[in-house]
mmCIF file of C-alpha atoms in Angstrom:
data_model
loop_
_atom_site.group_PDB
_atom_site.id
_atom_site.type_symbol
_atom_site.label_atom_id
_atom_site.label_comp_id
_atom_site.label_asym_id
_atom_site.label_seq_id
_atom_site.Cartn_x
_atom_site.Cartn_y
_atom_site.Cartn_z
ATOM 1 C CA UNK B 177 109.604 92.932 101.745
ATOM 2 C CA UNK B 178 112.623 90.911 103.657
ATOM 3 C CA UNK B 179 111.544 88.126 105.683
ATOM 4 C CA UNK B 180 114.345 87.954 107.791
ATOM 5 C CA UNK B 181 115.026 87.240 111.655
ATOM 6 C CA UNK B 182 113.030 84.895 113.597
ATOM 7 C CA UNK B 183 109.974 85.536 115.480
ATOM 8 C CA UNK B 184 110.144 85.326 119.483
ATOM 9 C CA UNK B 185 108.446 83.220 121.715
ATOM 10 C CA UNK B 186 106.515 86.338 122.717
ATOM 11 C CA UNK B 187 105.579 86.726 118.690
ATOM 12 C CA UNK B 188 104.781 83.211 118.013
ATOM 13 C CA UNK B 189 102.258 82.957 121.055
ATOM 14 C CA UNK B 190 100.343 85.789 119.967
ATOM 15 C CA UNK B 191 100.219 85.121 116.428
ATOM 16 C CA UNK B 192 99.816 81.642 117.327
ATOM 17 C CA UNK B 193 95.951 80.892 115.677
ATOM 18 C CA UNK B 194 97.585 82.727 112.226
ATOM 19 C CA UNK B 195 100.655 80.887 112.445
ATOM 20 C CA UNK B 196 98.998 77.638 112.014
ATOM 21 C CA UNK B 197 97.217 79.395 109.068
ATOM 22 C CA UNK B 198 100.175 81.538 107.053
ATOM 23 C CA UNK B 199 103.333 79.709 108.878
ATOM 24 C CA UNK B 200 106.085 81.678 110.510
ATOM 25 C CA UNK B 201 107.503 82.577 106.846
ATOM 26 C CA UNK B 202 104.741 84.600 106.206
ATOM 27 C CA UNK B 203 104.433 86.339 109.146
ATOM 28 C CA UNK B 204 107.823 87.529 109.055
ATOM 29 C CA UNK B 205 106.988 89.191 105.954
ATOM 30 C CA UNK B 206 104.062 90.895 107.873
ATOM 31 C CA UNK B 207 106.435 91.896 110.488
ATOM 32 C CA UNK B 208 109.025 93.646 108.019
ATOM 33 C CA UNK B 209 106.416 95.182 105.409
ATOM 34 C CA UNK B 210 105.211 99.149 105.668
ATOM 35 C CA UNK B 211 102.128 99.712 104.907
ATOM 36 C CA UNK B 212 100.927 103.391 104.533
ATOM 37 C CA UNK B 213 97.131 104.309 105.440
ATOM 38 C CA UNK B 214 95.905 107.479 103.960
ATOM 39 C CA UNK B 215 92.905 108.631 106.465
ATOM 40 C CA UNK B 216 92.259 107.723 109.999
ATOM 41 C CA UNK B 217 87.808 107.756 109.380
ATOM 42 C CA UNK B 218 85.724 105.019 109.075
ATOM 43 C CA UNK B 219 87.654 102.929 106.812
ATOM 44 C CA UNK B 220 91.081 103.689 108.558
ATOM 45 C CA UNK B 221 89.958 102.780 111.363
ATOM 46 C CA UNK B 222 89.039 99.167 111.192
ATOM 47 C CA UNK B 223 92.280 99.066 107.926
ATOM 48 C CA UNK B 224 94.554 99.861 110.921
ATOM 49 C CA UNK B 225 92.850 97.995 113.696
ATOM 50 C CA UNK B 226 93.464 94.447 112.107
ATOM 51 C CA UNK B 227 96.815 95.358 110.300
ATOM 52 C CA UNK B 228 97.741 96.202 113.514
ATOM 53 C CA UNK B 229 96.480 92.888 115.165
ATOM 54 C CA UNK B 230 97.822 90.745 112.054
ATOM 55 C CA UNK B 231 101.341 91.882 113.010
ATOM 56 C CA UNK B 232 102.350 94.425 110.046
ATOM 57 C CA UNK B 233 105.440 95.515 111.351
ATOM 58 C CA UNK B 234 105.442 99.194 110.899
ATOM 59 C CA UNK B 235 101.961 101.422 110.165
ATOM 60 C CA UNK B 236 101.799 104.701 108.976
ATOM 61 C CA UNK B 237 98.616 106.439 109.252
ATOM 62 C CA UNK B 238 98.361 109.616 108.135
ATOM 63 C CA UNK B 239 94.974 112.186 108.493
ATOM 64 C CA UNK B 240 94.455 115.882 108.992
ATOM 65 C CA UNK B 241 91.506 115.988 111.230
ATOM 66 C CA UNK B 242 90.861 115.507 114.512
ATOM 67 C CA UNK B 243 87.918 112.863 116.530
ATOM 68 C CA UNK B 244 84.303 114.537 116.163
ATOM 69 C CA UNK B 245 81.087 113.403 118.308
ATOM 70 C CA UNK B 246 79.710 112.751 114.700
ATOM 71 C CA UNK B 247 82.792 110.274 114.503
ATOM 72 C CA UNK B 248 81.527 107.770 116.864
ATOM 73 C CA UNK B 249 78.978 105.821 114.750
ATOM 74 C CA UNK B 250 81.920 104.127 112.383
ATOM 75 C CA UNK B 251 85.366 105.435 113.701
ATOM 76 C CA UNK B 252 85.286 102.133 115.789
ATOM 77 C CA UNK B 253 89.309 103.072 117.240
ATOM 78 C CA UNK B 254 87.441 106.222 119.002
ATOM 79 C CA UNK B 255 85.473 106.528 122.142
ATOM 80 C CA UNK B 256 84.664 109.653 123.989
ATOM 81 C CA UNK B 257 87.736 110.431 125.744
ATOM 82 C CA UNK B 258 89.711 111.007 122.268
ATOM 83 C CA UNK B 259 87.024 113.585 121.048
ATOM 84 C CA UNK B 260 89.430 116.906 120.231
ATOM 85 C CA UNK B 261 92.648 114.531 119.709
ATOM 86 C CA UNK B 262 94.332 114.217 116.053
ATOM 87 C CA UNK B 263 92.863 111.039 114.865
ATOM 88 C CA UNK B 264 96.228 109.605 113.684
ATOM 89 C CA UNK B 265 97.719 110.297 117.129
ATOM 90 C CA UNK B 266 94.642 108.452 119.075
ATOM 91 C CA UNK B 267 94.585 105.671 116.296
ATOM 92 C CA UNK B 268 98.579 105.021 117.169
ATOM 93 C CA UNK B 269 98.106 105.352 120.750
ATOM 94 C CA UNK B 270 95.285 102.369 120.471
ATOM 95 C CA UNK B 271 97.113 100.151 117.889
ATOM 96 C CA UNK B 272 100.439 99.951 120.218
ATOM 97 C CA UNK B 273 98.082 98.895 122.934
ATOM 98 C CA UNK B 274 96.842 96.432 120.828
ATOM 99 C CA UNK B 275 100.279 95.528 119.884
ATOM 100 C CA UNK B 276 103.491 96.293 121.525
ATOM 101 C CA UNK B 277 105.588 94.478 118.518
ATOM 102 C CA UNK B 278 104.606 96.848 115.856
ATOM 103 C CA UNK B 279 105.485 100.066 115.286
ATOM 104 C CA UNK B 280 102.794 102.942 114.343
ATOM 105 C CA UNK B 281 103.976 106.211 113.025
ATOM 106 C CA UNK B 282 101.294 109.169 113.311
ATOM 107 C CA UNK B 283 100.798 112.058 110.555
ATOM 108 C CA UNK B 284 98.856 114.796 111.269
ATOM 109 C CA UNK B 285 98.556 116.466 107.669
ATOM 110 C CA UNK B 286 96.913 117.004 104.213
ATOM 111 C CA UNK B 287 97.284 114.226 101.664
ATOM 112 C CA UNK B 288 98.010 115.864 98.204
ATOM 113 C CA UNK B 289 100.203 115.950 95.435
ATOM 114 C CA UNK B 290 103.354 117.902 96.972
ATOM 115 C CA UNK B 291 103.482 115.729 100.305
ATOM 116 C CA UNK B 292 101.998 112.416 99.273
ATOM 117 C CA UNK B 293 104.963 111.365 97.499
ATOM 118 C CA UNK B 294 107.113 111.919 100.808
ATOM 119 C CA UNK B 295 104.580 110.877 103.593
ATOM 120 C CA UNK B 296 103.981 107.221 101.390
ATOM 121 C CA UNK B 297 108.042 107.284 101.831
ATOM 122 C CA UNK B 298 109.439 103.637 101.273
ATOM 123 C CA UNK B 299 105.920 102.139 102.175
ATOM 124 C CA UNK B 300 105.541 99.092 100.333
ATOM 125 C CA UNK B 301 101.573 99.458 99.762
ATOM 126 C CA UNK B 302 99.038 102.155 100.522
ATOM 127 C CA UNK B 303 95.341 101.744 101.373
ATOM 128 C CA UNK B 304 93.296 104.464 100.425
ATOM 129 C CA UNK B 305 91.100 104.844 103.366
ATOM 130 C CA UNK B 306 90.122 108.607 102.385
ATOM 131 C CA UNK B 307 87.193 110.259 102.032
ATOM 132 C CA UNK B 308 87.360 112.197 97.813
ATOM 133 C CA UNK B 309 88.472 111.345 94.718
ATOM 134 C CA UNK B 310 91.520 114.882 94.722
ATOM 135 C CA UNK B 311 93.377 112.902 97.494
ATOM 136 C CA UNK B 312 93.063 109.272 95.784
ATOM 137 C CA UNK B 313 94.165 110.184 92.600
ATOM 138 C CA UNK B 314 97.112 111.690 94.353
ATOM 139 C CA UNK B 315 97.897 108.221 96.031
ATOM 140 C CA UNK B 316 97.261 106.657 92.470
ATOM 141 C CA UNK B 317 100.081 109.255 91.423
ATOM 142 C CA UNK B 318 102.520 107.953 94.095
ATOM 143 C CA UNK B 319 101.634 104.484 93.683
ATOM 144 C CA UNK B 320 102.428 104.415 89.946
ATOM 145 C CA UNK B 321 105.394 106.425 90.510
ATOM 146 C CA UNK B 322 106.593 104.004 93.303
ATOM 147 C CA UNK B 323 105.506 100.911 91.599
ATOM 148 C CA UNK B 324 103.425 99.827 94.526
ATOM 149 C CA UNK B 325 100.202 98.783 95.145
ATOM 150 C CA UNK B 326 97.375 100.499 95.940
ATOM 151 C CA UNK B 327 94.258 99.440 97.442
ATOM 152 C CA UNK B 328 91.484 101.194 97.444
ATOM 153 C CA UNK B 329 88.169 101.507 98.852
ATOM 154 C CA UNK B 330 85.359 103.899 99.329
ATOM 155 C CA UNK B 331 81.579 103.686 101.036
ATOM 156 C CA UNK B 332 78.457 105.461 100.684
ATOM 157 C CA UNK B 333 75.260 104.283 102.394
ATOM 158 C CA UNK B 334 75.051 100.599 102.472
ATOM 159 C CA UNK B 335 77.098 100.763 99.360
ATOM 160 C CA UNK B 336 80.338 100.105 99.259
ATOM 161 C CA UNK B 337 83.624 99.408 96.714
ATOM 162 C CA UNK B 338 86.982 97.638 96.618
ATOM 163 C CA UNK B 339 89.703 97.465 94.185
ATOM 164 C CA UNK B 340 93.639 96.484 94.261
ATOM 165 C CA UNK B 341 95.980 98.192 91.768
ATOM 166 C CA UNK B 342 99.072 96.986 90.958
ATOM 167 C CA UNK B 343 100.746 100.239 88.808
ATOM 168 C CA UNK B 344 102.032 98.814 85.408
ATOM 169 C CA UNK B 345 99.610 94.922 85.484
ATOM 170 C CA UNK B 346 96.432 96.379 86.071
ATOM 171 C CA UNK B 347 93.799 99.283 85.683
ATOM 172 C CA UNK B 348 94.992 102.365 88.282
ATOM 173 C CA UNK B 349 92.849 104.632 89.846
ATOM 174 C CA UNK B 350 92.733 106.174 87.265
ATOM 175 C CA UNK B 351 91.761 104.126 84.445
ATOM 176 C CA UNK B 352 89.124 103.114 86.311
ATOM 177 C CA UNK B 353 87.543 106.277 87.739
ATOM 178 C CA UNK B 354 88.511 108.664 85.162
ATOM 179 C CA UNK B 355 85.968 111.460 86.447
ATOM 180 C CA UNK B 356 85.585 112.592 90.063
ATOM 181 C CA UNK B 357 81.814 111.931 91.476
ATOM 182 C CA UNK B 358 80.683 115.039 93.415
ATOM 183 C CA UNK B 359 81.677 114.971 96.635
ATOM 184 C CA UNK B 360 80.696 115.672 100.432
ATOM 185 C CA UNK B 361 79.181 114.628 103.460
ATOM 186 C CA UNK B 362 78.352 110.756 102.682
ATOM 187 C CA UNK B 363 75.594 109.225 104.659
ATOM 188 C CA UNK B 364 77.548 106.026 106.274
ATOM 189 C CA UNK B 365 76.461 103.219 108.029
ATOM 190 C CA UNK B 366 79.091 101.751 110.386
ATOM 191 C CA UNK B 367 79.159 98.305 109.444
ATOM 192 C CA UNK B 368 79.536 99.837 105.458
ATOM 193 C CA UNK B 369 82.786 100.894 106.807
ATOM 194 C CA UNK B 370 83.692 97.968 108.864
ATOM 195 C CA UNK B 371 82.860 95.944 105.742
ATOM 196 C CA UNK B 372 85.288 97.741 102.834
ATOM 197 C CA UNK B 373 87.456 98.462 105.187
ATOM 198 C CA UNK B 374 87.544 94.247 106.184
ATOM 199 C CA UNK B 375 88.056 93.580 102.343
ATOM 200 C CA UNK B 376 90.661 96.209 102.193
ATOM 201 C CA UNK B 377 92.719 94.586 105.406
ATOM 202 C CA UNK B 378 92.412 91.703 103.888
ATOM 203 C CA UNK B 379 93.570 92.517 100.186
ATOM 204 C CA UNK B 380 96.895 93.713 101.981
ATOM 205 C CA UNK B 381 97.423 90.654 104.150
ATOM 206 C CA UNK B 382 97.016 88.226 100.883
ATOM 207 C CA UNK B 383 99.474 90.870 98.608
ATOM 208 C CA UNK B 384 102.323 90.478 101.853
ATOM 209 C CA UNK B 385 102.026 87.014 102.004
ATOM 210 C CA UNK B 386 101.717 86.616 98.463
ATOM 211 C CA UNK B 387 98.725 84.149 99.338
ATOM 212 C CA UNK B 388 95.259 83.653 97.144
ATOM 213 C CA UNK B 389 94.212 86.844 94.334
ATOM 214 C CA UNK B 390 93.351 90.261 94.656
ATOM 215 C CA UNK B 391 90.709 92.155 93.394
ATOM 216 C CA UNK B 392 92.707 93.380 90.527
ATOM 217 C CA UNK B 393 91.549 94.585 87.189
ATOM 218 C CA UNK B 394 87.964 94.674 88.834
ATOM 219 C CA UNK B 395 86.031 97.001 91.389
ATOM 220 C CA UNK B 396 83.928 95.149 93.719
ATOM 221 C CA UNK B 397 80.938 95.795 94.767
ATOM 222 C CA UNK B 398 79.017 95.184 97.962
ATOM 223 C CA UNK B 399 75.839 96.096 98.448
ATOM 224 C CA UNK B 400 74.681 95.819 102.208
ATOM 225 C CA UNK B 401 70.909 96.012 101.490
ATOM 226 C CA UNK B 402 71.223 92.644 99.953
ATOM 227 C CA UNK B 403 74.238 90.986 101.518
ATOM 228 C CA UNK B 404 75.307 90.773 98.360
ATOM 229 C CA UNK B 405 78.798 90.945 96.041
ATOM 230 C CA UNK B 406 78.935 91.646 92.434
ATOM 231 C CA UNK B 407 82.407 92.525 90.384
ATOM 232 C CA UNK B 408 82.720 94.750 87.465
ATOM 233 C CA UNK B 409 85.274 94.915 85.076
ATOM 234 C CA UNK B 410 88.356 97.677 84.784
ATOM 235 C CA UNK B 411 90.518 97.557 81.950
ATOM 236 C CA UNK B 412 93.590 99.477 81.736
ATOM 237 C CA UNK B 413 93.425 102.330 79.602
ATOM 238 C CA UNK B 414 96.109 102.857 76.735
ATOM 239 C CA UNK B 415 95.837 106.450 76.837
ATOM 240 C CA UNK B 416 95.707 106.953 80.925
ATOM 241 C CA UNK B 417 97.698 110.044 82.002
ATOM 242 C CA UNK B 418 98.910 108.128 85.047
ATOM 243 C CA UNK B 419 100.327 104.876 84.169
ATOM 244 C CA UNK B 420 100.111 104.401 80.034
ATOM 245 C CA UNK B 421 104.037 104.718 80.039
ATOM 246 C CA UNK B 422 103.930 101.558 82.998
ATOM 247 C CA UNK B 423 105.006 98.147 81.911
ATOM 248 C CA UNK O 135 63.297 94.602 71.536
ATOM 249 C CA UNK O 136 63.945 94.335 75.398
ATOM 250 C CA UNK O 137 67.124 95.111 77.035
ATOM 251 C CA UNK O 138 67.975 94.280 80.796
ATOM 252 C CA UNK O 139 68.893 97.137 83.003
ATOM 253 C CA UNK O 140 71.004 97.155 86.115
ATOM 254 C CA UNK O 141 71.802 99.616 88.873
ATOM 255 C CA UNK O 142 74.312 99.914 91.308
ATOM 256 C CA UNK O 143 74.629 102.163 94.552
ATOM 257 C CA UNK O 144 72.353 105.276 94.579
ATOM 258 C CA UNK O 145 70.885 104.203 91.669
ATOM 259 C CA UNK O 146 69.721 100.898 92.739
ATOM 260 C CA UNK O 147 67.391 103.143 94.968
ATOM 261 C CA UNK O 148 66.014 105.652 92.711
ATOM 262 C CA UNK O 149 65.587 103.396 89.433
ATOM 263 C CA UNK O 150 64.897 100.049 90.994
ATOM 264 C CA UNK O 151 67.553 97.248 91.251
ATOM 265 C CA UNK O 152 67.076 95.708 87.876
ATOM 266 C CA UNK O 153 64.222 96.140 85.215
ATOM 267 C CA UNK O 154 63.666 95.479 82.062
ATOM 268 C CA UNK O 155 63.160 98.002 79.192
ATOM 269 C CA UNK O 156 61.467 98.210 75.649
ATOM 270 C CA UNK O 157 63.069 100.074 73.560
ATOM 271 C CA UNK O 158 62.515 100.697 69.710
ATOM 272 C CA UNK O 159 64.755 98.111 67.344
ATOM 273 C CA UNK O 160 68.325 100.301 66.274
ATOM 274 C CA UNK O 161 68.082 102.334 69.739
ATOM 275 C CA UNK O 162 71.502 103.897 71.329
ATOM 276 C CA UNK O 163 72.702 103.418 74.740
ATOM 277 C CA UNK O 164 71.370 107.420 75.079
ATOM 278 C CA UNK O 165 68.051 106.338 74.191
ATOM 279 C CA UNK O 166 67.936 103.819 76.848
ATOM 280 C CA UNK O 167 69.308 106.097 79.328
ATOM 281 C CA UNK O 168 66.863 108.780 78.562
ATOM 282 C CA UNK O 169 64.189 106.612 78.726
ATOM 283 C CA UNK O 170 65.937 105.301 82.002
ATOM 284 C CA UNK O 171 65.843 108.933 83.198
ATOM 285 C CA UNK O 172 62.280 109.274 82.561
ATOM 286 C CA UNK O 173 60.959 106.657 84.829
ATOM 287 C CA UNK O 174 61.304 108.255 87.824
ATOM 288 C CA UNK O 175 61.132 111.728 89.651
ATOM 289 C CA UNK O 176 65.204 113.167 89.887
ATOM 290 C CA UNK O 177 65.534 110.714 87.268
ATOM 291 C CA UNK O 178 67.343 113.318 84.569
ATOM 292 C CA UNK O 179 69.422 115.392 87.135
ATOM 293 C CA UNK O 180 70.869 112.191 88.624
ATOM 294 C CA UNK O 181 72.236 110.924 84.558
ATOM 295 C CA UNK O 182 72.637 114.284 82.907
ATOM 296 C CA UNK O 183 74.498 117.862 83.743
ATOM 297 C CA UNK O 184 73.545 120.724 83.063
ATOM 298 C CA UNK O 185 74.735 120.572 79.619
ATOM 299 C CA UNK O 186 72.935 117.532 78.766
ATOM 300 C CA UNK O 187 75.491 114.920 78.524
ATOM 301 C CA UNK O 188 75.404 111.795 80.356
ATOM 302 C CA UNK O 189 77.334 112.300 83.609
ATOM 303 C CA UNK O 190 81.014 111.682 82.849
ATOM 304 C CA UNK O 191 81.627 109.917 86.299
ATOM 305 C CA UNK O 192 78.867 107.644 85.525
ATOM 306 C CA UNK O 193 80.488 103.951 84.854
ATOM 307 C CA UNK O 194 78.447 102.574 82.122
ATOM 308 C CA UNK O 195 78.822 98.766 81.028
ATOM 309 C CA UNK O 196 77.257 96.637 77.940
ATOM 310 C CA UNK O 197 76.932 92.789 78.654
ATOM 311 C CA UNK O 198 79.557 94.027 81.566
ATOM 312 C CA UNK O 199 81.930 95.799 78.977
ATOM 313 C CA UNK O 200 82.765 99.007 79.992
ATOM 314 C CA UNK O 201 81.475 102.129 77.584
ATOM 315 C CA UNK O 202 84.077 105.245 76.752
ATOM 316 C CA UNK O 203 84.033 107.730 74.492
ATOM 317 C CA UNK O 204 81.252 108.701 72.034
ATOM 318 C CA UNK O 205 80.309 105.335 72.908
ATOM 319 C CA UNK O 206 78.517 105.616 76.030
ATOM 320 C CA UNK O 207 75.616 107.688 74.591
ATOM 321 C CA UNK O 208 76.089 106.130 70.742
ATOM 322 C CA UNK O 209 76.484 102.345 70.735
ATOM 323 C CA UNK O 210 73.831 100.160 69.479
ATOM 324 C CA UNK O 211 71.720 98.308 71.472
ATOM 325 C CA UNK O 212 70.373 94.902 70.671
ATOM 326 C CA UNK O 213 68.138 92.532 72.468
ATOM 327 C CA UNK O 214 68.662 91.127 75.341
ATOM 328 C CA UNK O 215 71.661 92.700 76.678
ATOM 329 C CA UNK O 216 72.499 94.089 79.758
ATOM 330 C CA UNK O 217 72.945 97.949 80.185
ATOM 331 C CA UNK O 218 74.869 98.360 83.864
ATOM 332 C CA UNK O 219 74.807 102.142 85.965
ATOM 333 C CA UNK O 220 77.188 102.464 88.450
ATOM 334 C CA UNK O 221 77.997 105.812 90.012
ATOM 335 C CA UNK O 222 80.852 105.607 92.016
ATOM 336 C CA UNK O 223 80.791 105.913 95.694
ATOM 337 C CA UNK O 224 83.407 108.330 97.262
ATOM 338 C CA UNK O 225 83.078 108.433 101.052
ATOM 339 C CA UNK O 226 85.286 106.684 103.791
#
């Protein structure tokens, strides 16, 4: 991640509340990083919506599907004029209202282990904003192969999970999930979504501006019922098929 | 002896938050998870498959040290410490 050129006067207004926070520095770096977003749902949504506003400089979202009625109660980037439209294409079409500086790139495709490696491209982190374990451990494939980070979260209920991987430091995907839970049709409460998908935003803005520590070697968990946050351990394991050979 | 027991996510729901359990002195962590499984209705189908074994997606932690292997039905159990549940959550 460069930092270079300077920000405008146009830049430094908006970002103006941030700047006092992070310095121009620092949002530079946002300006110039890539971050890749695998799934435009409920956690992609609100991922994307304050990446967006933070000033990362280029966004690629990528999902398959297009905006449901059934949407509506988390997917806070849709409203009822985008039901029928590819979710990445009405999640672009929102962020570069939101923000003329930045640039949003669109995918409408399937997130697996012959196109994951391409559609991450150069990206220099991915959130995992998807919906089943086949497509994360894909992205935990690509992000140990790319040395990048990966951050990933997941809800169900008023449950919900975080955790950063940094391929080669810290427990992947992997290591910490070796077996898939079933899957299918979660039950979801919005603000679940809005929650993770908070943490997650956040866990990319601290690894760009290289500011505070992220939730590495540790899944996090947040339990809405109680308002409360609890951590639990992930050790890397010596024998995981994805990143044992990572140093 | 008494061991503390934890759940997380779905589990929190169906078992109860945290509890504590008496168990008989050189139990296993199977034991207590059987015994875990017996205390409610859907207890056993939400721990075990259809073969019997614990579920392998099933996180399980020991005075928050994570289990693997054999070890997550075999190691000894003493009292006083803290058996956690977590199943993952998946959606998004």
């Amino acid at each position: 991640m460069k930092s270079s050129g300077m920000l405008d006067s146009a830049e430094k207004e908006r970002y103006k509340r941030q700047l006092m926070l992070i310095g121009d520095e620092a949002q530079s770096r946002l300006r110039e990083a890539t971050v890749f977003i695998a799934g435009a749902g409920g956690l992609g949504c609100p991922v994307a919506l304050y990446l967006a506003a933070a000033g990362i400089g280029r966004i690629v979202i990528a999902d398959m599907d297009r905006v449901e009625i059934t949407n509506l109660n988390r997917q806070v980037l849709f409203d009822e004029t985008s039901i029928g439209t590819e979710k990445s294409v009405a999640v672009k079409e929102r962020l570069q209202r939101l923000n003329p500086h930045i640039r949003v790139e669109a995918i409408t495709a399937t997130i697996d282990d012959s196109s994951a490696g391409t559609l991450v491209g150069s990206a220099d982190i991915i959130v995992d904003a998807t919906d089943n374990f086949t497509t994360r451990y894909s992205l935990n494939r690509v992000a140990c192969r790319n040395a990048v980070p990966l951050v990933h979260g997941a809800v169900c209920g008023f449950d919900g999970q975080v955790a950063t991987i940094i391929p080669g430091k810290t427990a992947c995907f992997k290591c910490m999930f070796p077996h898939p839970p079933p899957t299918g049709p979660a039950p979801v409460i919005g603000t679940t979504a809005g929650i993770i998908g908070m943490i997650q935003a956040n866990e990319v803005i601290k690894y760009i501006t290289a500011r505070g520590s992220l939730i590495t070697g540790q899944i996090l968990l947040w339990d809405g019922l109680s308002a409360t946050i609890e951590y639990v351990p992930a050790e890397r394991d010596p024998a995981c098929s994805e990143c044992r050979q990572l140093r | 002896m008494i061991i503390q027991v934890k759940a997380f996510a779905r589990f929190r729901e169906l078992f109860g938050g945290e509890f504590l359990l008496t168990l008989p002195d050189g139990s296993t962590t199977g034991d207590a998870v059987e015994k875990i499984a017996a205390r409610v209705p859907g207890g056993k189908e939400a721990l075990y498959n259809e073969e019997g074994t614990i579920r392998p997606y099933i996180i399980i932690l020991i005075n928050k040290k994570r289990l693997s292997g054999d070890d997550r039905a075999a190691r000894s159990l003493a009292g006083g410490d803290e058996l956690a549940l977590l199943p993952p959550v998946a959606g998004g």
